[in-house]
PDB file of C-alpha atoms in Angstrom:
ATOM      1  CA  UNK Q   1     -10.620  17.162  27.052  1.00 48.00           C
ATOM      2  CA  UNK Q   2     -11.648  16.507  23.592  1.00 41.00           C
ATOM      3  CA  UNK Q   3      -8.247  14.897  22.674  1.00 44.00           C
ATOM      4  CA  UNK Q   4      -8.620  12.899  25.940  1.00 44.00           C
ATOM      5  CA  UNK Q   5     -11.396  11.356  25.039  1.00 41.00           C
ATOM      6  CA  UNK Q   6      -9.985  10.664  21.647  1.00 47.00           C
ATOM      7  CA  UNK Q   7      -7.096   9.062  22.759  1.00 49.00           C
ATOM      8  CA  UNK Q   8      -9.213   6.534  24.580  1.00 46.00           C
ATOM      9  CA  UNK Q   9     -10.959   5.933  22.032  1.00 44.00           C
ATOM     10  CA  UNK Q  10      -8.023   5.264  19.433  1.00 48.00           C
ATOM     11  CA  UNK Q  11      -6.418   3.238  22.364  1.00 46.00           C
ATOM     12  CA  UNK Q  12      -9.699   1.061  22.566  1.00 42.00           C
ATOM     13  CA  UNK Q  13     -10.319   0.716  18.725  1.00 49.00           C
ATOM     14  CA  UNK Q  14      -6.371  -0.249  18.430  1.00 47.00           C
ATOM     15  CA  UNK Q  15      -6.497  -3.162  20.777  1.00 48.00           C
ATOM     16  CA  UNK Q  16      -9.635  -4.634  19.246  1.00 46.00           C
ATOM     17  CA  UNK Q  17      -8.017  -4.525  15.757  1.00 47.00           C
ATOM     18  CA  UNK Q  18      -5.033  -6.088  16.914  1.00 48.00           C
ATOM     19  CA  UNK Q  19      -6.992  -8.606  18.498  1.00 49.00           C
ATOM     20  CA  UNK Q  20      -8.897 -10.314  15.204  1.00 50.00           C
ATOM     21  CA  UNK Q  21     -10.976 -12.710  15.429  1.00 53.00           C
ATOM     22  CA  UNK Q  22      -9.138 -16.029  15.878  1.00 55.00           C
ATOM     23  CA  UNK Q  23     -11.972 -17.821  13.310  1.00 56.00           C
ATOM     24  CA  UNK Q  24     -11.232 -15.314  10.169  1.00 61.00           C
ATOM     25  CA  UNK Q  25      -7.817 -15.991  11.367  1.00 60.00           C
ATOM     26  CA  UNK Q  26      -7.269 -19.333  10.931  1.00 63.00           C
ATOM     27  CA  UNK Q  27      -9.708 -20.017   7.701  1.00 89.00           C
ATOM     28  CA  UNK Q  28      -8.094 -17.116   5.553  1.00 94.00           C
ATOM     29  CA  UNK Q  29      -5.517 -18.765   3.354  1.00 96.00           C
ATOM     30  CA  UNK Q  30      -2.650 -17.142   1.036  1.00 97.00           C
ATOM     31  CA  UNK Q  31      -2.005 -19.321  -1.727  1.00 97.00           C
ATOM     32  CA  UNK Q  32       0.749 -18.760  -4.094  1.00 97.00           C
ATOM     33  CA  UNK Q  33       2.995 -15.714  -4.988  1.00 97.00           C
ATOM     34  CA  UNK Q  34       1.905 -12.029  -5.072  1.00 97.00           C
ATOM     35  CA  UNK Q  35       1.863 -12.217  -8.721  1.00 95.00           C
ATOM     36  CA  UNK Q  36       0.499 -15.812  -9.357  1.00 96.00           C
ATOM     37  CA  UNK Q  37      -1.936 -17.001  -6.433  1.00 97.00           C
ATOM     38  CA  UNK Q  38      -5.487 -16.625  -4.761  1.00 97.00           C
ATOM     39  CA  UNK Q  39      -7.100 -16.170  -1.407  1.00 97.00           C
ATOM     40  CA  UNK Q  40      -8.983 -18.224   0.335  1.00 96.00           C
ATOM     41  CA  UNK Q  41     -11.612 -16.612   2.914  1.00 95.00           C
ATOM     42  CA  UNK Q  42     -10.608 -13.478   2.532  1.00 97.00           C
ATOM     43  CA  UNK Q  43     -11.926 -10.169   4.647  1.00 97.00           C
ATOM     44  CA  UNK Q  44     -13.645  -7.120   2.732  1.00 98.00           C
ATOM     45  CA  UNK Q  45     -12.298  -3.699   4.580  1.00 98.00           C
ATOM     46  CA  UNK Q  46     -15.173  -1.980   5.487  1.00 97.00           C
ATOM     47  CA  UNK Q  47     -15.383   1.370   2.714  1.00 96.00           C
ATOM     48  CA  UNK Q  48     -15.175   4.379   5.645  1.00 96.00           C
ATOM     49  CA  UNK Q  49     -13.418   3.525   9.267  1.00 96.00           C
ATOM     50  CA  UNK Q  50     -11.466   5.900  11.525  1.00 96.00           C
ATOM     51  CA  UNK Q  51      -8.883   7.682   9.435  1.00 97.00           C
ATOM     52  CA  UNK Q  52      -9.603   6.411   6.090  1.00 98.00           C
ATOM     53  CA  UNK Q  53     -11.844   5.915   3.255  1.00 98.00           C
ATOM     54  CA  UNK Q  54     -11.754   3.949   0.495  1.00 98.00           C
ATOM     55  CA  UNK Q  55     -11.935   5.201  -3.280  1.00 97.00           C
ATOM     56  CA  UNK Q  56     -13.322   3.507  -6.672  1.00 96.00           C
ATOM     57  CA  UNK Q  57     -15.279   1.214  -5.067  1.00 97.00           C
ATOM     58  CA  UNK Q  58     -17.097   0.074  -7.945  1.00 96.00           C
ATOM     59  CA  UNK Q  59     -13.250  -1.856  -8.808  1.00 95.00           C
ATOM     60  CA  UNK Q  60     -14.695  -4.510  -6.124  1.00 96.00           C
ATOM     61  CA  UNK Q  61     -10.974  -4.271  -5.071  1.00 97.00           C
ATOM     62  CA  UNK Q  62     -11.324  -4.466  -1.182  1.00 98.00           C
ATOM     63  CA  UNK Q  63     -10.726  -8.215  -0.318  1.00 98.00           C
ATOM     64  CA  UNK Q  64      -7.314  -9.051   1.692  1.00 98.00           C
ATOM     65  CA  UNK Q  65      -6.315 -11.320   4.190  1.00 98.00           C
ATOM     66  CA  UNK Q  66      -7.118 -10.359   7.776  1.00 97.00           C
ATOM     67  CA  UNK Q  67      -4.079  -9.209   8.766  1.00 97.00           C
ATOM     68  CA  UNK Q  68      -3.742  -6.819   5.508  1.00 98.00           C
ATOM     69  CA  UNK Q  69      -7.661  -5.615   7.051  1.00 98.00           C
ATOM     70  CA  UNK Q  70      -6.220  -5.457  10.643  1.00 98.00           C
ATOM     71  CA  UNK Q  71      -2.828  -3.333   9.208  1.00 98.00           C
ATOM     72  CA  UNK Q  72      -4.878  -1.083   6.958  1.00 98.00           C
ATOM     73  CA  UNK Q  73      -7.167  -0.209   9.947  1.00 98.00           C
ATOM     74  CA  UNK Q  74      -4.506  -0.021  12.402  1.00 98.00           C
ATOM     75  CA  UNK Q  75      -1.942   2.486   9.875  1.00 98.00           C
ATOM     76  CA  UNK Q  76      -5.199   4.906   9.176  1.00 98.00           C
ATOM     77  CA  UNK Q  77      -6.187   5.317  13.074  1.00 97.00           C
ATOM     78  CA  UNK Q  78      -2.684   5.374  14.203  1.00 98.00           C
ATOM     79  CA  UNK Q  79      -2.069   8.345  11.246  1.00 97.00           C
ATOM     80  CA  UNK Q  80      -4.887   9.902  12.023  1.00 96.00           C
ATOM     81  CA  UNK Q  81      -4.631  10.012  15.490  1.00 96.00           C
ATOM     82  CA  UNK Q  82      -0.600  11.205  15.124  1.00 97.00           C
ATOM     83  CA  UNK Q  83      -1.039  13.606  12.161  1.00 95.00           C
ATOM     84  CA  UNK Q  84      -4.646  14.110  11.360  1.00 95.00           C
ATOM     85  CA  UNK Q  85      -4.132  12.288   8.505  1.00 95.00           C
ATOM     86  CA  UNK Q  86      -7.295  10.252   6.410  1.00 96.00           C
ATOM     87  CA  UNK Q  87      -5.934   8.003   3.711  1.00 98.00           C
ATOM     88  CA  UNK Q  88      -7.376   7.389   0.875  1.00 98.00           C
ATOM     89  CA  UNK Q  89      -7.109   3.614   0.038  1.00 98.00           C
ATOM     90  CA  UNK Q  90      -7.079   1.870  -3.607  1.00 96.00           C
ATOM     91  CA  UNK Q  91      -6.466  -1.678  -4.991  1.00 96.00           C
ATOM     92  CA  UNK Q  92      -6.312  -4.502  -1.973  1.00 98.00           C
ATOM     93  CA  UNK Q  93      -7.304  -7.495  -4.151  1.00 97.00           C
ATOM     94  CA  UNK Q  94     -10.517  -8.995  -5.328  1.00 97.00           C
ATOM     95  CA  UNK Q  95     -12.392 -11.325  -3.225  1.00 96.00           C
ATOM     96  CA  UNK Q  96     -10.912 -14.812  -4.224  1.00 97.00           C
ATOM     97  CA  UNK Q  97      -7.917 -13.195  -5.441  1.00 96.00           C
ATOM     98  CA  UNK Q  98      -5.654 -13.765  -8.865  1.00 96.00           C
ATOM     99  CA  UNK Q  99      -5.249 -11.509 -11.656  1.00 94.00           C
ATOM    100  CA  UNK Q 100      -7.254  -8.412 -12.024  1.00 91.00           C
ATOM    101  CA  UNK Q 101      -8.581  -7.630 -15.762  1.00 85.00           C
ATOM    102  CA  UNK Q 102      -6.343  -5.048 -16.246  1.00 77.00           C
ATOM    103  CA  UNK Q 103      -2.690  -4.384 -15.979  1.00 63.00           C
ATOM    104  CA  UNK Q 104      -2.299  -4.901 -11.575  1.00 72.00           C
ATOM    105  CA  UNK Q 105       0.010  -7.934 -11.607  1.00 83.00           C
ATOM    106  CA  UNK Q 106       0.258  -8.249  -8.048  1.00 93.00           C
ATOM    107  CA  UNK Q 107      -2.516  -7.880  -5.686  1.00 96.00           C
ATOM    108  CA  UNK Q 108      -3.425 -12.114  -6.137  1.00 97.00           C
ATOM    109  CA  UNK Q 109      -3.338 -12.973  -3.172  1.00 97.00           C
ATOM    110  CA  UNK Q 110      -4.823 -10.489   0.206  1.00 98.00           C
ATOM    111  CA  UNK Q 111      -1.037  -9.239   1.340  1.00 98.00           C
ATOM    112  CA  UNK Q 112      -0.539  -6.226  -1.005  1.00 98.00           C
ATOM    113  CA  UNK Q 113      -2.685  -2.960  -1.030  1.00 98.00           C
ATOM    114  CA  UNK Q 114      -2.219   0.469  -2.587  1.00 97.00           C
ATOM    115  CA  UNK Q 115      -2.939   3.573  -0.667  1.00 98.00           C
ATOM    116  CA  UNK Q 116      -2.539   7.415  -2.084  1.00 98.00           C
ATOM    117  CA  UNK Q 117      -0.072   9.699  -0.860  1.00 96.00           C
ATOM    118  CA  UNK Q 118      -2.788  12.308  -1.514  1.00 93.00           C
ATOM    119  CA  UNK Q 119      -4.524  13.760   1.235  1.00 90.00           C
ATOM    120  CA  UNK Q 120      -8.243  14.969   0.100  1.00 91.00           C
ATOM    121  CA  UNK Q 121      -9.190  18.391   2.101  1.00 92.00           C
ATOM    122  CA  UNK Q 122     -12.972  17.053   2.122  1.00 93.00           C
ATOM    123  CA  UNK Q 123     -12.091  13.488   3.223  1.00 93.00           C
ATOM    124  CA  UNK Q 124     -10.850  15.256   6.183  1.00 89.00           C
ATOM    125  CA  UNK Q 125     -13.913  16.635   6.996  1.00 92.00           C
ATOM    126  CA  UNK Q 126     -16.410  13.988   6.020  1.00 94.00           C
ATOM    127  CA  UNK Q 127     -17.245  11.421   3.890  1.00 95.00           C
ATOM    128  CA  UNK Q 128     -16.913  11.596  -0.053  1.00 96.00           C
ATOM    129  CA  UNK Q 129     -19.816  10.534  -2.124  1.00 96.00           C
ATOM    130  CA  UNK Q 130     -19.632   7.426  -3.926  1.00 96.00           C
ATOM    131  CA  UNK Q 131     -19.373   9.515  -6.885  1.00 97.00           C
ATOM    132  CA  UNK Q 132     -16.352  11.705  -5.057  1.00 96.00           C
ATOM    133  CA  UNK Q 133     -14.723   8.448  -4.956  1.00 97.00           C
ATOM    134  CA  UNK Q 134     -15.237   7.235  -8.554  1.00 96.00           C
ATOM    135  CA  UNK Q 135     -13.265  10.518  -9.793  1.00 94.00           C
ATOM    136  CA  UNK Q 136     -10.268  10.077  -7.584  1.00 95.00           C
ATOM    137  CA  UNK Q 137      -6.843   8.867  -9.267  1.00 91.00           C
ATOM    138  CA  UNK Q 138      -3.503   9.018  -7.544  1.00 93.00           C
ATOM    139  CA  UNK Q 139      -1.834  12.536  -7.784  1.00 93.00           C
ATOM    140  CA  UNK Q 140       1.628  11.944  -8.549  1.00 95.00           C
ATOM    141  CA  UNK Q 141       4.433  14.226  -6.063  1.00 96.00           C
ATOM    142  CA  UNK Q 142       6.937  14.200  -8.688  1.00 94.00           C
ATOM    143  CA  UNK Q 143       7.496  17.183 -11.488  1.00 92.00           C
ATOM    144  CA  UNK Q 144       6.380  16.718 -14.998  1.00 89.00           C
ATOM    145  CA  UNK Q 145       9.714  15.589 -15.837  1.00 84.00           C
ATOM    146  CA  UNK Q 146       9.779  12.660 -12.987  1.00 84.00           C
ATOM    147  CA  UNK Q 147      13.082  14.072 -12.131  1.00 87.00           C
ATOM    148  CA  UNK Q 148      12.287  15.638  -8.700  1.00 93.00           C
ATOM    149  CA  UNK Q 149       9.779  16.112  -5.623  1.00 96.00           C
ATOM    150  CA  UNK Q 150       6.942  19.192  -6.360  1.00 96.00           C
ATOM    151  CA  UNK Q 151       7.370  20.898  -3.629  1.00 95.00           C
ATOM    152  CA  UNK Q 152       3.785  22.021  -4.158  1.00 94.00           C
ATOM    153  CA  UNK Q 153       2.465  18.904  -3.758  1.00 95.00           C
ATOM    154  CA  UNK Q 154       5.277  17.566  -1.383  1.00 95.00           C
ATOM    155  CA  UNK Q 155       4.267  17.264   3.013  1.00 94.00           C
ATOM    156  CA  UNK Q 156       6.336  16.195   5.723  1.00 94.00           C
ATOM    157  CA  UNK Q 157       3.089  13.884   6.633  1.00 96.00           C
ATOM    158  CA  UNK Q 158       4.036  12.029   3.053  1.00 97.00           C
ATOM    159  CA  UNK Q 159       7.213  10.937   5.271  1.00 97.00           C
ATOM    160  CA  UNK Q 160       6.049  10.388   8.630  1.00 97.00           C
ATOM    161  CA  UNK Q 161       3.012   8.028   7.117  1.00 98.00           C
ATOM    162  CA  UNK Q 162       5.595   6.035   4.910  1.00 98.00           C
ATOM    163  CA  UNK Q 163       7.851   5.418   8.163  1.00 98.00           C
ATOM    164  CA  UNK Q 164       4.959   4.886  10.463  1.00 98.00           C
ATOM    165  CA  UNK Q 165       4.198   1.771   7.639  1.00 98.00           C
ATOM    166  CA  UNK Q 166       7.649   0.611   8.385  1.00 97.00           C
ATOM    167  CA  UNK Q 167       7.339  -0.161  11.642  1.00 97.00           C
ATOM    168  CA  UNK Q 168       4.560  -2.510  11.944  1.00 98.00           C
ATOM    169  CA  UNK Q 169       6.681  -5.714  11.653  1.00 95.00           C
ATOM    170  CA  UNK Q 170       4.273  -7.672   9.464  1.00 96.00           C
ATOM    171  CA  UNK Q 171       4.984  -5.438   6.466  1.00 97.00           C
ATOM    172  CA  UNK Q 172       7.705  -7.034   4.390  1.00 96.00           C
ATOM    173  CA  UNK Q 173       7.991  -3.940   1.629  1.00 96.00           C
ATOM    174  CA  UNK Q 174       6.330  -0.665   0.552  1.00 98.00           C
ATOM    175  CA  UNK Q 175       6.889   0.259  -2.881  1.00 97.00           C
ATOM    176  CA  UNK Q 176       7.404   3.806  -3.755  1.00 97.00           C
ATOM    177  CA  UNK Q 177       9.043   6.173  -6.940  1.00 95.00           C
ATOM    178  CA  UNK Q 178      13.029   6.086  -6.727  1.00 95.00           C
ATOM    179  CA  UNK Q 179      12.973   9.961  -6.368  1.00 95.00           C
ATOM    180  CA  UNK Q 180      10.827   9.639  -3.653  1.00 97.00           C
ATOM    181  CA  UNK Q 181      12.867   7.086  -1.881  1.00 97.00           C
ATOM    182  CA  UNK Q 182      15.778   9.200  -2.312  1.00 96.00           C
ATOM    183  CA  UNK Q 183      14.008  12.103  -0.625  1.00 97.00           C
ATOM    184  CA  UNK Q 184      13.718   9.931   2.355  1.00 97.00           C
ATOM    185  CA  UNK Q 185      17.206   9.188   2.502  1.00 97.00           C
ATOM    186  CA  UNK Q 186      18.322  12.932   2.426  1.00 96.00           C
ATOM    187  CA  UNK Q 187      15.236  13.089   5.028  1.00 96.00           C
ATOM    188  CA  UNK Q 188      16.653   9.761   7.252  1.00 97.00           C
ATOM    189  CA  UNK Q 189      20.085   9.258   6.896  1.00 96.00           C
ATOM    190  CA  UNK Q 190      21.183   5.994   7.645  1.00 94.00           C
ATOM    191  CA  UNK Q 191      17.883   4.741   9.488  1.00 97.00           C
ATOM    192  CA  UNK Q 192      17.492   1.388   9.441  1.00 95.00           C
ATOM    193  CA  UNK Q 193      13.105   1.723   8.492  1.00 97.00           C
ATOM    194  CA  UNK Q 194      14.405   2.532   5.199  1.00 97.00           C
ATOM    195  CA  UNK Q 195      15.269  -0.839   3.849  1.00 96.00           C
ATOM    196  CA  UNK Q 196      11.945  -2.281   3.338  1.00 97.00           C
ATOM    197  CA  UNK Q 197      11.095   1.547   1.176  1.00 97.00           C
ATOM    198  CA  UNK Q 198      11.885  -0.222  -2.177  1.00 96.00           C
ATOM    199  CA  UNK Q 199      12.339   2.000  -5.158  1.00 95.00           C
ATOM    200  CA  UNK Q 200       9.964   1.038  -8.090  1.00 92.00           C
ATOM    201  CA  UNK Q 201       8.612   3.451 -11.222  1.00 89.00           C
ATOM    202  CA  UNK Q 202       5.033   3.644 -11.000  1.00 88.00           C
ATOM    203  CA  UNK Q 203       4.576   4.834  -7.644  1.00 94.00           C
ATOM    204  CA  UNK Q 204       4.586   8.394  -7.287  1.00 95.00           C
ATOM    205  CA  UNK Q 205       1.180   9.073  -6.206  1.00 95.00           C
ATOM    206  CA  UNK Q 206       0.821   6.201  -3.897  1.00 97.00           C
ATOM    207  CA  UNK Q 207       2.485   3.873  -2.152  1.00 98.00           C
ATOM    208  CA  UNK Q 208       2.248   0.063  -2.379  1.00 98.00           C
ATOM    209  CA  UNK Q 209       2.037  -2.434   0.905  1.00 98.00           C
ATOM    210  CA  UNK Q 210       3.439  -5.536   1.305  1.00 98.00           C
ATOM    211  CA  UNK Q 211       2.618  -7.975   4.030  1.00 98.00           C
ATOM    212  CA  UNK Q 212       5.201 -11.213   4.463  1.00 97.00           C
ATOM    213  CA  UNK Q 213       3.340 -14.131   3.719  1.00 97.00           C
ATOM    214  CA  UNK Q 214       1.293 -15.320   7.322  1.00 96.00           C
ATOM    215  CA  UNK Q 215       3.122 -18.058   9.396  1.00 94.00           C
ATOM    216  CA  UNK Q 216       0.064 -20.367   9.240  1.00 94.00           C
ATOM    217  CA  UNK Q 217      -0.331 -19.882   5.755  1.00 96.00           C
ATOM    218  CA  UNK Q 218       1.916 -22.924   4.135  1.00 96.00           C
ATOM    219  CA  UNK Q 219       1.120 -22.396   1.050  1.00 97.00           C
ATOM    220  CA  UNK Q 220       2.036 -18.359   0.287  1.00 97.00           C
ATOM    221  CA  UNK Q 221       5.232 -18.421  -1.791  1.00 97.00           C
ATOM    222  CA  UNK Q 222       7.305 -15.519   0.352  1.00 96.00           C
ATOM    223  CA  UNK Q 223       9.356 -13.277  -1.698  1.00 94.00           C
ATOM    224  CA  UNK Q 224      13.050 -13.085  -1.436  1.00 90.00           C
ATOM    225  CA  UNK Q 225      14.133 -11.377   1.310  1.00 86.00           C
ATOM    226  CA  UNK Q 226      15.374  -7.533   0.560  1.00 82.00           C
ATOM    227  CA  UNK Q 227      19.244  -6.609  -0.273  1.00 77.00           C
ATOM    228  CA  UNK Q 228      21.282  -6.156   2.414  1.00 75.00           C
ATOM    229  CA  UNK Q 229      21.473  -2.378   4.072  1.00 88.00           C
ATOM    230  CA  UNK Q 230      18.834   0.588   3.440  1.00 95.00           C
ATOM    231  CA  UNK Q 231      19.225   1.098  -0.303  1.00 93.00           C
ATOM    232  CA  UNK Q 232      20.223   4.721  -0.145  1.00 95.00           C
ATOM    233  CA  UNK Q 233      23.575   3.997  -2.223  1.00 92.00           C
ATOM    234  CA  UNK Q 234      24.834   2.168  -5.302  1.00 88.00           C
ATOM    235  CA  UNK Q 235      21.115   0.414  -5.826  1.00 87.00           C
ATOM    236  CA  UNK Q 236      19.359   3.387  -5.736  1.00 93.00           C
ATOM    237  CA  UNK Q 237      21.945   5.698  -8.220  1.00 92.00           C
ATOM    238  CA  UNK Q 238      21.039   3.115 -11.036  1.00 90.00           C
ATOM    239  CA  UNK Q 239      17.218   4.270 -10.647  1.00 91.00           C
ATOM    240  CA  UNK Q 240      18.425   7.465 -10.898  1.00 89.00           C
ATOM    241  CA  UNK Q 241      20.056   7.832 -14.151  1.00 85.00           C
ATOM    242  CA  UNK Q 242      19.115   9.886 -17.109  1.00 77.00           C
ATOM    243  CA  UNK Q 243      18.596   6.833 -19.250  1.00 71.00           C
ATOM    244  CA  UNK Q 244      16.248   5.178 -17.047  1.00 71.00           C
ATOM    245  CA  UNK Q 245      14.224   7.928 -16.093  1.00 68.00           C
ATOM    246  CA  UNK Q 246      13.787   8.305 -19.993  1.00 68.00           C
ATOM    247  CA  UNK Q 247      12.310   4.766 -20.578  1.00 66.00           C
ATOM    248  CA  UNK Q 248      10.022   5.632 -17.679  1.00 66.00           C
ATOM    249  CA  UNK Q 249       8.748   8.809 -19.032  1.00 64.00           C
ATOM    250  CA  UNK Q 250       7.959   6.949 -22.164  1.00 60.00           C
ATOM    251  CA  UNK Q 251       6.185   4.669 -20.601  1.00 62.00           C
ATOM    252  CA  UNK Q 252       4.388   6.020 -18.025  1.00 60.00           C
ATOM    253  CA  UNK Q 253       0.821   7.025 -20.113  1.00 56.00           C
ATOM    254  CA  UNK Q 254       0.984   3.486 -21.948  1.00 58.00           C
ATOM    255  CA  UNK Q 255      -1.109   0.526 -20.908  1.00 54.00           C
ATOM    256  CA  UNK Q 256       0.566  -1.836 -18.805  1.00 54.00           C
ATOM    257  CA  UNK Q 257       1.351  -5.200 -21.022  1.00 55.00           C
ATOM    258  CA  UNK Q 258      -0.971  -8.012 -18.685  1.00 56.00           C
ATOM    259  CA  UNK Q 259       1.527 -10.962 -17.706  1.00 63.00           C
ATOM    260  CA  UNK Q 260      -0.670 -13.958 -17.386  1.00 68.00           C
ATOM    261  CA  UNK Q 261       1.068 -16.654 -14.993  1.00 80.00           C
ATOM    262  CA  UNK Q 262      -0.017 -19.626 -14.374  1.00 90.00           C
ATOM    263  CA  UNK Q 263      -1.862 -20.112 -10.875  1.00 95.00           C
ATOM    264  CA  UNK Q 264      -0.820 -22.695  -7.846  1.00 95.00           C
ATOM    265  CA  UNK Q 265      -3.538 -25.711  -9.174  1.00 94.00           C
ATOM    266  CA  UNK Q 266      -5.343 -24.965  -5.281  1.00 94.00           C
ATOM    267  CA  UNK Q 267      -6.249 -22.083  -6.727  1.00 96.00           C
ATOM    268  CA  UNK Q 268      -8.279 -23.690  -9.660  1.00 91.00           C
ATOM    269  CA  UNK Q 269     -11.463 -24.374  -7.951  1.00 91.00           C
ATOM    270  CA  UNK Q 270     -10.907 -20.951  -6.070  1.00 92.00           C
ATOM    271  CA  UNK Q 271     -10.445 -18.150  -8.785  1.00 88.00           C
ATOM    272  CA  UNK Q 272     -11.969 -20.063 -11.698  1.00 76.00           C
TER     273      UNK Q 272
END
């Protein structure tokens, strides 16, 4: 009876979110490219909601456009509800958007957010403190050496989130470690979910969301559309190799170099 009731509930909850508020709607505005752009009215996500909390709040990181809110609320009930599962979510963007003070280079403009592969066993079974939250960094699923999945650390529920992501139809890419897109390839071979799983170094304790740019949004830049097929062959191998996984390894502890582009000028009066 108790999952009954639950089910409503999630059922309920999951029509309202898909059902935003036509006002926030139509005043949010992307403006620009992922990596060189602002928002416009953006949404805050609220910091606890059905099957996710959010971490490092003190980051003031937690501003997107509506329908990054909507997705983000949607994923966490729809993976909780499916696999138990409470996600711990990081960077969205700040509340007008543009570059964060550190090395983040997307995240400008409401469409990308970051959200740990890690599943906390006390986030499962309440709230964590705001100081809880402040110590929380990804943990990474690779070995040491970057070279393989730790099976330790490793969960079929890493997978089943990742392809759950996939198949809401505004997400345009989720970023993730080569090794750990090549895990889902042995896992999935040949399914088609796979192609917007992009390989990228970096991401091997979460995974990074990307929303297509909104259709009444004129002035978001989209990104080029993804190579043809699921990425599970050539593209992938050249992740793979020794010498690349070297320049990663040497990199990974440095601070990332901060690219300063130059902003879309409606985003002068906005960011500045």
């Amino acid at each position: 009876m108790k999952y009954f009731y639950l089910s409503i509930f999630l059922f309920i909850s999951l029509q309202s979110l898909r059902e935003l508020n036509a006002s926030e709607l139509a005043k949010a505005q992307t403006i620009g490219f992922y990596t060189a752009g602002c928002i416009k009215h953006s949404s805050a996500l609220p910091r606890d909601g059905v099957g996710y909390q959010v971490i490092r709040l003190s980051r003031d990181r937690v501003y997107g456009h509506p329908e990054l809110i909507g997705f983000i609320q949607s994923l966490a009930q729809e993976s909780y509800g499916l696999y138990g599962a409470t996600l711990l979510i990081g960077d969205l963007s700040q509340k007008n958007g543009g570059p964060m003070p550190d090395g983040h280079s997307s995240h400008q403009i409401g469409l990308d957010a970051d959200i740990l592969f890690w599943q906390h066993p006390i986030a499962t079974v309440r709230p964590l403190t705001l100081a809880e939250r402040e110590m929380i960094e990804p943990l990474s699923l690779l070995n040491p050496s970057l070279s393989a999945i730790d099976p330790s650390r490793w969960s079929p529920v890493h997978a089943k989130i990742l392809k759950l992501a996939s198949s809401f139809s505004d997400v345009e890419r989720i970023f993730v470690n080569p090794v750990i897109k090549k895990r889902l390839c042995e896992m999935f071979p040949g399914e088609q979910w796979l192609e917007k799983i992009r390989p990228w170094w970096g991401h091997d304790g979460h995974f990074h969301v990307r929303l297509r740019c909104p259709d009444d949004n004129p002035l978001c830049r989209p990104q080029e559309p993804v190579t043809e097929g699921i990425g599970c062959g050539s593209e992938l191998a050249r992740w793979l190799t020794p010498k690349i996984r070297r320049q990663e390894l040497e990199t990974k502890d440095k601070p990332s170099e901060r690219i300063v582009r130059k902003l879309p000028d409606e985003c002068q009066s906005i960011v500045y």
